[in-house]
Amino acid sequence: MTAEGQLFRLCAEVVGAFVLYRWAVSPAVRWGARAAGAGLYPEQAINGAYPTAPATLKAGARAVTAVLPLVILDALAPQRPAGGLGLVPVCALALVLWKALTADFDIAHDLHWQRWDRLATAAVCVGALVWPPLMPVAVVMLCGRLGAWTHHSMASLRLVKAYVAWMAADSVALLLSGHREPAVDSAAWLVLASTVLLSHYVVAFVAKLRLGRRPWDWAMRNRTETLVASSYTWGWARWLPERAVARVIQAMAPFRVLLNIATLVVEALGLAAFFGPWALVAALAGAAAFNVVVAGCSGLLFWENISMALVLAVTVAQLPDDVASVAFGWAPWLLSGVMHGLVLAGCGWSPAWLAWWDSPLAARVHWVVVTAEGSRRGLYNHLMSPHDREYGRDLGSGLTSEPFVTFPLGGVEDERLYECLLRASAPVDIALIKEDFGFSCARDGFREAHADYLRSFFARLNAGVDKSPLPRGLRVLKAPGSHLYRWGALPAYRRPDGPVAAVEAWHSEVYYHADRGEWESLREELVMTVKVGPLDARHGGP
């Protein structure tokens, strides 16, 4: 094939895959997952997307019907990309499957249908790992029956969905042209996959440029080190003494501008990734390193992103020459740039616009359990798996009528609010700020629903219902969580501590004073007490 022919086929496949992703794959998967039972959070589901009832035969049929045309189209002429690129979607699907299968059961609900959900999903996903045209069904089952569509897994799931779109586009290209071009087809998949993953960082880069009045305001003025202080308040690294953490924060402060600039550079590397193989490797390695630093500073662990960035980087480093000759240059760079532009315009997939000002105020609702013997223990988010992400964020904010002014880790988007919080020095200052900027997180019926959930959950926990799907000797194989806030002022509750008699929800506000390296508690208010009774017929059996 001539160079012009290769260029035309590359552009046609990438454009076709992008169009199919946006207007066929993504809508079909979303509709199928909701038909299968995924909770619509927070509008309807109180804890997350994990389902709360067994799937019906009719719902299962509707879910499969939604993606069946994609399975058929992908199966017409399946082709594995060259140079190990076929391992990319396989690894992405395997990571999400590992996380979903090893998460705890939601013991507030019957375990019988949850076990069947996991067995069925495992069977379909293993089939999809061997026969990729089955991947649309696998994604629907992961998202619809195991609650896999969460922020930290989205990049991996989008890689799988992109592969579904690429397989469909590749099948159409074969039918129209009558022949394969393995190097060009593989290059098209590489351009699409790398753009999908790196767009999550490019969008965050643009969001930070838009945050202030001038593009460089965030880099020059954001106090990134206060993220460490807020994360410590939430429970990250609480095994360290306050003075040690304060010294780390104070050591970071003089370098905040350099840290911010480095963040922007790493996030922007995706815009230049297709100038050459090592430019792409650098962008992917930078993304992985960035997420490692984020985890160390905040306890927010994007281990799926880290893993997939490294898988792609290793694959690109070993790319066959015939694929590399097509995958890099002005045309792939332009294709990737156009896709980034469409994503930024809201016409593609939807990465989160991760940009905020890091303020010194952390407000949250946290939980304490009181055992039958009267001891008090911290209820930390890992115990609430598979809802550990929600319990590590702002789920409890709906339990109080007190206004909030920040995101869970102290972030704010309003520049005026940020300046006010930096100048605050006393509780009266925070009260005045709330009058001007406060918002309520209260939801109709949420307090009652949350109380019922906790009663059911702990009644079954007290009765000895086993949360883990793994045998006791294999529980070290459970996939890591995403919000590592399993420590705090009180020891974490464990089953040997005895039955739980009550659960308390506390609204706390903590302000970090950078000038003296101290955390000041501004509020510690009891907002709810839930008495836990014995297991009764309403809670069902295990």
Coordinates of N, CA and C in Angstrom, one line a residue, residues 213-415:
R213 N -8.1 33.8 36.6 CA -8.4 34.9 35.6 C -7.4 34.8 34.5
R214 N -6.2 34.3 34.8 CA -5.2 34.2 33.7 C -4.7 32.7 33.7
P215 N -4.2 32.3 32.6 CA -3.9 30.8 32.5 C -2.9 30.4 33.5
W216 N -2.0 31.2 33.9 CA -0.9 30.8 34.8 C -1.3 31.0 36.3
D217 N -2.5 31.5 36.6 CA -2.8 31.7 38.0 C -2.7 30.5 38.9
W218 N -3.3 29.4 38.4 CA -3.2 28.2 39.3 C -1.8 27.8 39.6
A219 N -0.9 27.8 38.6 CA 0.4 27.4 38.8 C 1.2 28.3 39.8
M220 N 0.9 29.6 39.7 CA 1.6 30.5 40.6 C 1.0 30.7 42.0
R221 N -0.3 30.4 42.1 CA -1.0 30.8 43.4 C -1.6 29.6 44.1
N222 N -1.7 28.5 43.5 CA -2.4 27.4 44.3 C -1.4 26.8 45.3
R223 N -1.9 26.6 46.5 CA -1.2 26.0 47.6 C -1.4 24.5 47.7
T224 N -0.7 23.9 46.8 CA -0.9 22.4 46.6 C -0.6 21.6 47.9
E225 N 0.3 22.1 48.7 CA 0.7 21.4 49.9 C -0.4 21.2 50.9
T226 N -1.4 22.1 50.8 CA -2.5 22.0 51.7 C -3.4 20.7 51.5
L227 N -3.3 20.2 50.3 CA -3.9 18.9 50.0 C -3.5 17.8 50.9
V228 N -2.2 17.8 51.3 CA -1.6 16.9 52.2 C -2.3 17.1 53.6
A229 N -2.5 18.3 54.0 CA -3.1 18.6 55.3 C -4.6 18.1 55.3
S230 N -5.3 18.3 54.3 CA -6.7 17.9 54.2 C -6.8 16.4 54.2
S231 N -5.9 15.7 53.4 CA -6.0 14.3 53.3 C -5.6 13.7 54.7
Y232 N -4.7 14.3 55.4 CA -4.4 13.8 56.8 C -5.6 13.9 57.7
T233 N -6.4 15.0 57.5 CA -7.6 15.1 58.3 C -8.6 14.0 58.0
W234 N -8.7 13.6 56.7 CA -9.6 12.5 56.3 C -9.2 11.2 56.7
G235 N -7.9 11.0 57.0 CA -7.4 9.7 57.5 C -6.2 9.1 56.7
W236 N -5.7 9.8 55.7 CA -4.5 9.3 55.0 C -3.3 9.6 55.9
A237 N -2.4 8.5 56.0 CA -1.1 8.6 56.7 C -1.3 9.0 58.2
R238 N -2.4 8.6 58.8 CA -2.7 9.0 60.2 C -1.8 8.2 61.2
W239 N -1.0 7.3 60.7 CA -0.1 6.6 61.5 C 1.1 7.4 61.8
L240 N 1.3 8.5 61.1 CA 2.4 9.5 61.4 C 1.9 10.6 62.3
P241 N 2.8 11.0 63.2 CA 2.4 12.1 64.1 C 2.2 13.4 63.4
E242 N 1.3 14.3 63.9 CA 1.0 15.6 63.3 C 2.3 16.4 63.0
R243 N 3.2 16.4 63.9 CA 4.4 17.3 63.7 C 5.2 16.8 62.5
A244 N 5.3 15.5 62.3 CA 6.0 15.0 61.1 C 5.3 15.4 59.8
V245 N 4.0 15.3 59.8 CA 3.2 15.6 58.5 C 3.3 17.1 58.3
A246 N 3.3 17.9 59.4 CA 3.4 19.4 59.3 C 4.8 19.8 58.7
R247 N 5.8 19.0 59.1 CA 7.1 19.3 58.6 C 7.2 19.0 57.1
V248 N 6.5 18.0 56.6 CA 6.5 17.6 55.2 C 5.8 18.8 54.4
I249 N 4.7 19.2 55.0 CA 3.9 20.3 54.3 C 4.7 21.6 54.2
Q250 N 5.4 21.9 55.3 CA 6.2 23.1 55.3 C 7.4 23.0 54.4
A251 N 7.9 21.8 54.2 CA 9.1 21.6 53.3 C 8.6 21.7 51.9
M252 N 7.3 21.3 51.6 CA 6.8 21.4 50.2 C 6.5 22.9 49.8
A253 N 6.1 23.7 50.8 CA 5.6 25.0 50.5 C 6.6 25.9 49.6
P254 N 7.9 25.9 49.9 CA 8.7 26.7 49.0 C 8.8 26.3 47.5
F255 N 8.4 25.0 47.3 CA 8.5 24.5 46.0 C 7.1 24.3 45.3
R256 N 6.1 25.0 45.9 CA 4.8 24.8 45.3 C 4.6 25.2 43.9
V257 N 5.3 26.3 43.5 CA 5.2 26.7 42.1 C 5.8 25.7 41.2
L258 N 7.0 25.2 41.5 CA 7.6 24.2 40.7 C 6.8 22.9 40.6
L259 N 6.2 22.5 41.7 CA 5.3 21.4 41.7 C 4.1 21.6 40.8
N260 N 3.5 22.8 40.9 CA 2.4 23.1 40.0 C 2.7 23.1 38.6
I261 N 3.9 23.7 38.2 CA 4.3 23.8 36.9 C 4.6 22.3 36.3
A262 N 5.3 21.5 37.2 CA 5.5 20.1 36.8 C 4.2 19.4 36.5
T263 N 3.2 19.6 37.3 CA 1.9 19.0 37.1 C 1.4 19.4 35.8
L264 N 1.4 20.7 35.4 CA 0.9 21.1 34.2 C 1.6 20.5 33.0
V265 N 3.0 20.4 33.1 CA 3.8 19.9 32.0 C 3.4 18.4 31.8
V266 N 3.3 17.6 32.9 CA 3.0 16.2 32.8 C 1.7 16.0 32.2
E267 N 0.7 16.8 32.6 CA -0.7 16.6 32.1 C -0.8 17.1 30.6
A268 N 0.1 18.0 30.2 CA 0.1 18.4 28.8 C 0.9 17.6 27.8
L269 N 1.7 16.6 28.4 CA 2.5 15.8 27.5 C 1.7 15.1 26.4
G270 N 0.5 14.7 26.7 CA -0.3 14.0 25.8 C -0.6 14.8 24.5
L271 N -0.4 16.1 24.6 CA -0.6 16.9 23.3 C 0.5 16.8 22.3
A272 N 1.7 16.3 22.8 CA 2.8 16.1 22.0 C 3.2 14.6 21.8
A273 N 2.3 13.7 22.2 CA 2.7 12.3 22.4 C 3.1 11.6 21.1
F274 N 2.5 12.1 19.9 CA 2.7 11.4 18.7 C 3.7 12.0 17.8
F275 N 4.6 12.8 18.4 CA 5.8 13.3 17.7 C 6.8 12.1 17.4
G276 N 6.7 11.1 18.3 CA 7.6 10.0 18.2 C 7.4 9.0 19.3
P277 N 7.9 7.7 19.1 CA 7.6 6.7 20.1 C 8.0 7.1 21.5
W278 N 9.2 7.8 21.7 CA 9.6 8.1 23.0 C 8.9 9.3 23.6
A279 N 8.3 10.1 22.7 CA 7.4 11.2 23.3 C 6.2 10.5 23.9
L280 N 5.7 9.5 23.3 CA 4.5 8.8 23.8 C 4.9 8.0 25.1
V281 N 6.0 7.4 25.1 CA 6.5 6.7 26.3 C 6.7 7.7 27.5
A282 N 7.2 8.9 27.2 CA 7.4 9.9 28.2 C 6.1 10.4 28.8
A283 N 5.1 10.6 27.9 CA 3.8 11.0 28.3 C 3.1 10.0 29.2
L284 N 3.2 8.7 28.8 CA 2.6 7.6 29.6 C 3.4 7.4 30.9
A285 N 4.7 7.4 30.9 CA 5.5 7.3 32.1 C 5.2 8.5 33.1
G286 N 5.1 9.7 32.5 CA 4.8 10.9 33.3 C 3.4 10.7 34.0
A287 N 2.4 10.2 33.3 CA 1.1 10.0 33.8 C 1.2 9.1 35.0
A288 N 1.9 8.0 34.8 CA 2.0 7.0 35.9 C 2.7 7.6 37.1
A289 N 3.8 8.3 36.9 CA 4.6 8.9 38.0 C 3.7 9.9 38.7
F290 N 3.0 10.7 37.9 CA 2.1 11.7 38.5 C 1.1 11.1 39.5
N291 N 0.5 10.0 39.1 CA -0.5 9.3 39.9 C 0.1 8.7 41.2
V292 N 1.4 8.3 41.1 CA 2.1 7.8 42.2 C 2.3 8.9 43.3
V293 N 2.7 10.1 42.8 CA 2.9 11.3 43.7 C 1.5 11.7 44.3
V294 N 0.5 11.7 43.5 CA -0.9 12.0 44.0 C -1.2 11.1 45.1
A295 N -1.0 9.8 44.9 CA -1.3 8.8 46.0 C -0.5 9.0 47.2
G296 N 0.8 9.4 47.1 CA 1.6 9.6 48.3 C 1.2 10.9 49.0
C297 N 0.7 11.9 48.3 CA 0.3 13.1 49.0 C -1.1 13.1 49.5
S298 N -2.0 12.3 48.9 CA -3.4 12.5 49.3 C -4.2 11.2 49.6
G299 N -3.5 10.0 49.4 CA -4.3 8.8 49.6 C -5.2 8.4 48.5
L300 N -5.2 9.2 47.4 CA -6.1 8.9 46.2 C -5.3 8.1 45.3
L301 N -5.6 6.8 45.2 CA -4.8 5.8 44.5 C -5.5 5.5 43.2
F302 N -5.0 6.0 42.1 CA -5.4 5.6 40.7 C -4.6 4.5 40.2
W303 N -4.7 3.3 40.9 CA -3.8 2.2 40.5 C -4.1 1.7 39.1
E304 N -5.4 1.8 38.7 CA -5.7 1.3 37.4 C -5.1 2.2 36.3
N305 N -5.1 3.5 36.5 CA -4.4 4.4 35.5 C -2.9 4.1 35.5
I306 N -2.3 4.0 36.7 CA -0.9 3.7 36.7 C -0.6 2.4 36.0
S307 N -1.3 1.4 36.2 CA -1.1 0.1 35.6 C -1.2 0.2 34.0
M308 N -2.3 0.8 33.6 CA -2.5 0.9 32.1 C -1.5 1.8 31.4
A309 N -1.1 2.9 32.1 CA -0.1 3.8 31.5 C 1.2 3.0 31.3
L310 N 1.6 2.1 32.3 CA 2.8 1.4 32.2 C 2.7 0.3 31.2
V311 N 1.5 -0.4 31.1 CA 1.3 -1.4 30.0 C 1.5 -0.8 28.7
L312 N 0.8 0.4 28.4 CA 1.0 1.0 27.1 C 2.4 1.5 26.9
A313 N 3.1 2.0 27.9 CA 4.5 2.5 27.7 C 5.4 1.3 27.3
V314 N 5.3 0.2 28.0 CA 6.1 -1.0 27.7 C 5.8 -1.5 26.3
T315 N 4.5 -1.5 25.9 CA 4.1 -1.9 24.6 C 4.7 -1.0 23.5
V316 N 4.6 0.3 23.7 CA 5.1 1.2 22.7 C 6.6 1.1 22.6
A317 N 7.3 0.9 23.7 CA 8.8 0.7 23.7 C 9.2 -0.4 22.8
Q318 N 8.3 -1.4 22.7 CA 8.7 -2.6 21.9 C 7.9 -2.7 20.6
L319 N 7.4 -1.6 20.1 CA 6.5 -1.6 19.0 C 7.3 -2.0 17.7
P320 N 6.7 -2.8 16.9 CA 7.3 -3.2 15.6 C 7.6 -1.9 14.7
D321 N 8.6 -1.9 13.9 CA 9.0 -0.8 13.1 C 7.9 -0.4 12.1
D322 N 7.2 -1.4 11.5 CA 6.2 -1.1 10.5 C 5.0 -0.4 11.2
V323 N 4.7 -0.7 12.4 CA 3.6 -0.1 13.1 C 4.0 1.4 13.5
A324 N 5.2 1.5 14.0 CA 5.7 2.8 14.5 C 5.8 3.8 13.3
S325 N 6.2 3.3 12.2 CA 6.3 4.2 11.0 C 5.0 4.8 10.6
V326 N 3.9 4.2 11.0 CA 2.6 4.7 10.6 C 2.0 5.5 11.8
A327 N 2.3 5.0 13.0 CA 1.6 5.6 14.2 C 2.1 6.9 14.7
F328 N 3.3 7.4 14.1 CA 3.8 8.6 14.6 C 4.1 9.5 13.4
G329 N 4.0 10.8 13.7 CA 4.2 11.8 12.6 C 3.1 12.9 12.7
W330 N 3.0 13.7 11.7 CA 2.1 14.8 11.7 C 0.6 14.4 11.7
A331 N 0.3 13.3 10.9 CA -1.0 12.9 10.7 C -1.6 12.3 12.0
P332 N -0.9 11.3 12.7 CA -1.4 10.8 13.9 C -1.5 11.9 15.0
W333 N -0.5 12.8 15.0 CA -0.5 13.9 16.0 C -1.7 14.8 15.8
L334 N -2.1 15.0 14.5 CA -3.2 15.9 14.2 C -4.5 15.1 14.6
L335 N -4.6 13.8 14.3 CA -5.8 13.0 14.6 C -6.0 13.0 16.1
S336 N -4.9 12.8 16.9 CA -5.0 12.8 18.3 C -5.4 14.2 18.9
G337 N -4.9 15.2 18.3 CA -5.2 16.6 18.7 C -6.7 16.9 18.5
V338 N -7.2 16.5 17.3 CA -8.6 16.7 17.0 C -9.5 16.0 18.0
M339 N -9.1 14.8 18.4 CA -9.9 14.0 19.3 C -9.8 14.7 20.7
H340 N -8.7 15.2 21.1 CA -8.6 15.9 22.4 C -9.5 17.1 22.3
G341 N -9.5 17.8 21.2 CA -10.4 19.0 21.0 C -11.9 18.7 21.2
L342 N -12.3 17.6 20.5 CA -13.6 17.1 20.6 C -14.0 16.7 22.0
V343 N -13.1 16.0 22.7 CA -13.4 15.7 24.1 C -13.6 16.9 24.9
L344 N -12.7 17.9 24.8 CA -12.8 19.1 25.5 C -14.1 19.9 25.2
A345 N -14.6 19.7 24.0 CA -15.9 20.3 23.6 C -17.1 19.5 24.0
G346 N -16.9 18.4 24.7 CA -18.0 17.6 25.1 C -18.6 16.7 24.1
C347 N -17.8 16.4 23.0 CA -18.3 15.6 21.9 C -17.7 14.2 21.8
G348 N -17.0 13.8 22.9 CA -16.4 12.5 22.9 C -16.8 11.8 24.3
W349 N -15.8 11.1 24.9 CA -16.0 10.6 26.2 C -15.8 11.8 27.2
S350 N -16.0 11.6 28.5 CA -16.1 12.7 29.4 C -15.2 12.5 30.6
P351 N -13.9 12.8 30.4 CA -13.0 12.8 31.6 C -13.4 13.9 32.6
A352 N -13.1 13.7 33.9 CA -13.4 14.7 34.9 C -12.5 15.9 34.7
W353 N -13.1 17.1 34.9 CA -12.3 18.3 34.8 C -11.7 18.6 36.2
L354 N -10.6 17.9 36.4 CA -10.0 17.9 37.7 C -9.1 19.2 37.9
A355 N -9.8 20.2 38.4 CA -9.1 21.5 38.7 C -9.8 22.2 39.9
W356 N -9.0 22.6 40.8 CA -9.6 23.4 42.0 C -8.4 24.1 42.7
W357 N -8.8 25.0 43.6 CA -7.9 25.6 44.5 C -7.8 24.8 45.8
D358 N -6.6 24.5 46.2 CA -6.5 23.7 47.5 C -6.6 24.6 48.7
S359 N -7.6 24.6 49.4 CA -7.8 25.4 50.6 C -7.4 24.7 51.9
P360 N -7.2 25.4 53.0 CA -6.8 24.8 54.2 C -8.0 24.3 55.1
L361 N -9.2 24.4 54.6 CA -10.4 23.9 55.3 C -10.9 22.6 54.8
A362 N -11.0 21.6 55.7 CA -11.6 20.3 55.3 C -12.8 20.1 56.2
A363 N -13.9 19.9 55.5 CA -15.2 19.6 56.2 C -15.7 18.3 55.7
R364 N -16.2 17.5 56.7 CA -16.6 16.1 56.3 C -17.6 15.6 57.4
V365 N -18.3 14.6 57.0 CA -19.1 13.8 58.0 C -18.4 12.4 58.1
H366 N -18.1 12.0 59.3 CA -17.4 10.7 59.5 C -18.2 9.9 60.5
W367 N -17.9 8.6 60.6 CA -18.7 7.7 61.4 C -17.9 7.1 62.5
V368 N -18.6 6.9 63.7 CA -18.0 6.2 64.8 C -18.9 5.1 65.3
V369 N -18.4 3.9 65.5 CA -19.3 2.8 66.0 C -19.1 2.7 67.6
V370 N -20.1 2.4 68.2 CA -20.1 2.1 69.7 C -20.4 0.6 69.8
T371 N -19.5 -0.1 70.4 CA -19.7 -1.6 70.6 C -20.7 -1.9 71.7
A372 N -21.1 -3.1 71.8 CA -22.0 -3.5 72.9 C -21.3 -3.3 74.3
E373 N -20.0 -3.4 74.3 CA -19.3 -3.2 75.6 C -19.0 -1.7 75.8
G374 N -19.4 -0.8 75.0 CA -19.3 0.6 75.2 C -18.0 1.2 74.6
S375 N -17.1 0.5 74.0 CA -15.9 1.0 73.4 C -16.3 1.7 72.1
R376 N -15.5 2.7 71.8 CA -15.7 3.5 70.6 C -14.6 3.3 69.6
R377 N -15.0 3.0 68.3 CA -14.1 2.7 67.2 C -14.4 3.6 66.0
G378 N -13.4 3.8 65.2 CA -13.6 4.5 63.9 C -14.2 3.6 62.9
L379 N -15.3 4.1 62.2 CA -15.8 3.4 61.1 C -15.2 4.0 59.8
Y380 N -14.2 3.4 59.3 CA -13.5 3.9 58.1 C -13.9 3.3 56.8
N381 N -13.6 3.9 55.7 CA -14.3 3.6 54.5 C -14.0 2.1 54.0
H382 N -12.9 1.5 54.3 CA -12.6 0.2 53.8 C -13.6 -0.9 54.3
L383 N -14.2 -0.6 55.5 CA -15.2 -1.6 56.0 C -16.5 -1.6 55.2
M384 N -16.7 -0.4 54.5 CA -18.0 -0.3 53.8 C -17.9 -0.7 52.3
S385 N -16.8 -1.4 51.9 CA -16.7 -2.0 50.6 C -18.0 -2.8 50.3
P386 N -18.6 -2.7 49.1 CA -18.1 -2.2 47.9 C -18.4 -0.7 47.7
H387 N -18.8 0.0 48.8 CA -19.1 1.4 48.8 C -18.0 2.3 49.4
D388 N -16.8 1.7 49.4 CA -15.7 2.4 50.1 C -15.3 3.7 49.5
R389 N -15.5 3.9 48.2 CA -15.2 5.2 47.6 C -16.2 6.2 48.1
E390 N -17.5 5.9 48.1 CA -18.5 6.9 48.6 C -18.3 7.3 50.0
Y391 N -18.0 6.3 50.9 CA -17.7 6.6 52.3 C -16.4 7.2 52.5
G392 N -15.5 7.3 51.6 CA -14.3 8.0 51.7 C -14.4 9.4 51.0
R393 N -15.6 9.8 50.6 CA -15.8 11.1 50.0 C -16.8 11.9 50.8
D394 N -17.9 12.3 50.1 CA -18.9 13.2 50.8 C -20.2 12.6 51.0
L395 N -20.3 11.3 51.0 CA -21.6 10.6 51.2 C -22.4 11.2 52.4
G396 N -21.6 11.3 53.5 CA -22.3 11.8 54.8 C -22.7 13.2 54.8
S397 N -22.3 14.0 53.8 CA -22.6 15.4 53.8 C -24.1 15.7 53.8
G398 N -24.9 14.7 53.2 CA -26.3 14.9 53.2 C -27.0 14.6 54.5
L399 N -26.3 14.3 55.5 CA -26.9 14.1 56.8 C -27.0 15.3 57.7
T400 N -26.5 16.4 57.3 CA -26.5 17.7 58.0 C -27.1 18.8 57.2
S401 N -27.7 19.7 57.9 CA -28.2 20.9 57.2 C -27.2 22.0 57.2
E402 N -26.1 21.8 57.9 CA -25.0 22.8 57.9 C -24.4 23.0 56.5
P403 N -24.2 24.3 56.1 CA -23.7 24.5 54.7 C -22.2 24.1 54.6
F404 N -21.9 23.7 53.4 CA -20.5 23.4 53.1 C -20.0 24.5 52.1
V405 N -18.7 24.7 52.1 CA -18.1 25.6 51.1 C -17.0 25.0 50.3
T406 N -16.6 23.7 50.6 CA -15.5 23.1 49.9 C -15.9 21.7 49.4
F407 N -15.1 21.2 48.5 CA -15.2 19.8 48.1 C -14.6 18.9 49.3
P408 N -14.7 17.6 49.2 CA -14.3 16.8 50.4 C -12.9 17.0 50.9
L409 N -11.9 17.2 50.0 CA -10.6 17.4 50.4 C -10.2 18.9 50.4
G410 N -11.1 19.8 50.6 CA -10.8 21.2 50.8 C -10.7 22.0 49.5
G411 N -11.0 21.4 48.3 CA -10.9 22.1 47.1 C -12.1 23.0 46.8
V412 N -11.8 24.1 46.1 CA -12.9 25.0 45.8 C -12.6 25.5 44.3
E413 N -13.7 25.9 43.6 CA -13.5 26.4 42.2 C -13.6 27.9 42.2
D414 N -14.2 28.5 43.2 CA -14.4 29.9 43.2 C -13.1 30.6 43.7
E415 N -12.5 31.5 42.9 CA -11.3 32.1 43.3 C -11.5 33.1 44.5

